[in-house]
C-alpha positions as MATLAB code, in Angstrom:
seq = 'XXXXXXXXXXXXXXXXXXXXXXXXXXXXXXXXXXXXXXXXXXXXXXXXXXXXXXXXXXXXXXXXXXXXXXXXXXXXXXXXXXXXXXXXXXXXXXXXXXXXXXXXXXXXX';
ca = [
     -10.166   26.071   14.095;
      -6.698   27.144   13.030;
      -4.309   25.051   11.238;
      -1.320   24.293   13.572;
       1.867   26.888   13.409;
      -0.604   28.740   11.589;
       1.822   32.200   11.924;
       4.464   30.128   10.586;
       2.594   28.316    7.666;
       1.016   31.575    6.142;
       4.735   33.047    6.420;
       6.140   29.538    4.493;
       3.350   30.071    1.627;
       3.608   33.992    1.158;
       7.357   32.967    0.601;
       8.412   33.308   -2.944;
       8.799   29.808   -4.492;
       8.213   27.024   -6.570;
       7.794   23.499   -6.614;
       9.105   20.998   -9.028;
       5.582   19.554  -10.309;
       2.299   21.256  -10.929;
       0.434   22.661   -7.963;
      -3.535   21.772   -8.377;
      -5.641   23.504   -5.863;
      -9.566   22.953   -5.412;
     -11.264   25.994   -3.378;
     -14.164   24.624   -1.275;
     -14.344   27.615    0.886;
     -13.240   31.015    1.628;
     -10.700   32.991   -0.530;
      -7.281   34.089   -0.454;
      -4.507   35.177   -3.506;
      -2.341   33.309   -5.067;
       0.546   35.787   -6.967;
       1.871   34.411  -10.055;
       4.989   35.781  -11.801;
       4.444   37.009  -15.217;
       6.758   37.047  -17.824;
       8.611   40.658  -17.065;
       8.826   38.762  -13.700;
       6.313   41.048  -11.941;
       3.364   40.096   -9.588;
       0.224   39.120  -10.626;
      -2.816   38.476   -8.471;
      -5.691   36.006   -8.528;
      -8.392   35.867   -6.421;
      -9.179   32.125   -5.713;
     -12.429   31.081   -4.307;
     -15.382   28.456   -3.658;
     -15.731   26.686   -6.566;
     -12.343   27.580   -8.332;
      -9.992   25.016   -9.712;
      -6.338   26.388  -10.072;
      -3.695   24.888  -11.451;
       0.182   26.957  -11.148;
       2.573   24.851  -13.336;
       6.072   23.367  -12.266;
       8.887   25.849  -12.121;
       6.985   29.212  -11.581;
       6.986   31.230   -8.658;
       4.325   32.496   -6.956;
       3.323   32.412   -3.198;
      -0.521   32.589   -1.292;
      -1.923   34.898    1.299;
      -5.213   34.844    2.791;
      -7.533   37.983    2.541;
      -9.298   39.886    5.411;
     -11.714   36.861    6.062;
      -8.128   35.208    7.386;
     -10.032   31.538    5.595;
      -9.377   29.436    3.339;
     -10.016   25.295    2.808;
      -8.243   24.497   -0.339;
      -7.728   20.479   -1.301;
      -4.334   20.285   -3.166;
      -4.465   17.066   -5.708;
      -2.161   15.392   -7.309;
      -1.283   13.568  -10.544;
       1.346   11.277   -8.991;
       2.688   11.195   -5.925;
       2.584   14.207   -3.871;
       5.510   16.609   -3.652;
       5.256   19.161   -1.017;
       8.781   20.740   -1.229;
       9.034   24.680   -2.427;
      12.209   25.468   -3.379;
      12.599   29.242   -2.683;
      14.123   32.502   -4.552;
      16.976   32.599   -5.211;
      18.040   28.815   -4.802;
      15.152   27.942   -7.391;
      16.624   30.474  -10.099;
      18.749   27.606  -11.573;
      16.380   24.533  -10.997;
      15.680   22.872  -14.406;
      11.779   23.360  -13.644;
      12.590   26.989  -13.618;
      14.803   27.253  -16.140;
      12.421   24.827  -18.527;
       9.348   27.212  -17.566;
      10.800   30.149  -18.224;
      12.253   29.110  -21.985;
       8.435   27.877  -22.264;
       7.148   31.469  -21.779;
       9.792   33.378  -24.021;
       9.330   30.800  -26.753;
       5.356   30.766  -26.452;
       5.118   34.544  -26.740;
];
């Protein structure tokens, strides 16, 4: 069964972006990537599948594409109430959850 708009919704998540709270994914089946920004601001890739746990923290892009299986059933939880709004590149360069993440990784390292 495919999710509704699917075209549309894999082209709204492979969109660079971020959200303004922490994104907590559950795998229960399938696989698929989600791309993480590292610090020199250049792609990295994780494989995400049954069983994983993934958590991308507020302010960090990254985006999610599905693999040649084309499936995925992910549960997204949530600490408080849930936020579903990506801000995208470039708008989200000057967000504060941006900004604050990116200080976090230049003073960490």
């Amino acid at each position: 069964m495919l999710l509704e708009n699917y075209e549309a919704k894999l082209k709204v998540f492979f969109a660079e972006h971020i959200y303004e709270d922490e994104e907590i994914w559950f795998v229960l089946e399938g696989h698929g990537f989600f791309d993480v920004h590292d610090k020199a601001d250049r792609w990295v890739r994780i494989l995400v599948e049954q069983g994983d746990l993934l958590v991308v923290l507020a302010g960090i892009y990254h985006r999610f594409s599905l693999d040649t299986s084309n499936y995925i059933r992910a549960m997204r939880l949530f600490k408080e109430d849930p936020k579903w709004t990506p801000i995208n590149r470039p708008e989200a360069d000057t967000n504060k959850y941006h900004v604050d993440y990116q200080r976090s990784v230049t003073e960490f390292s």
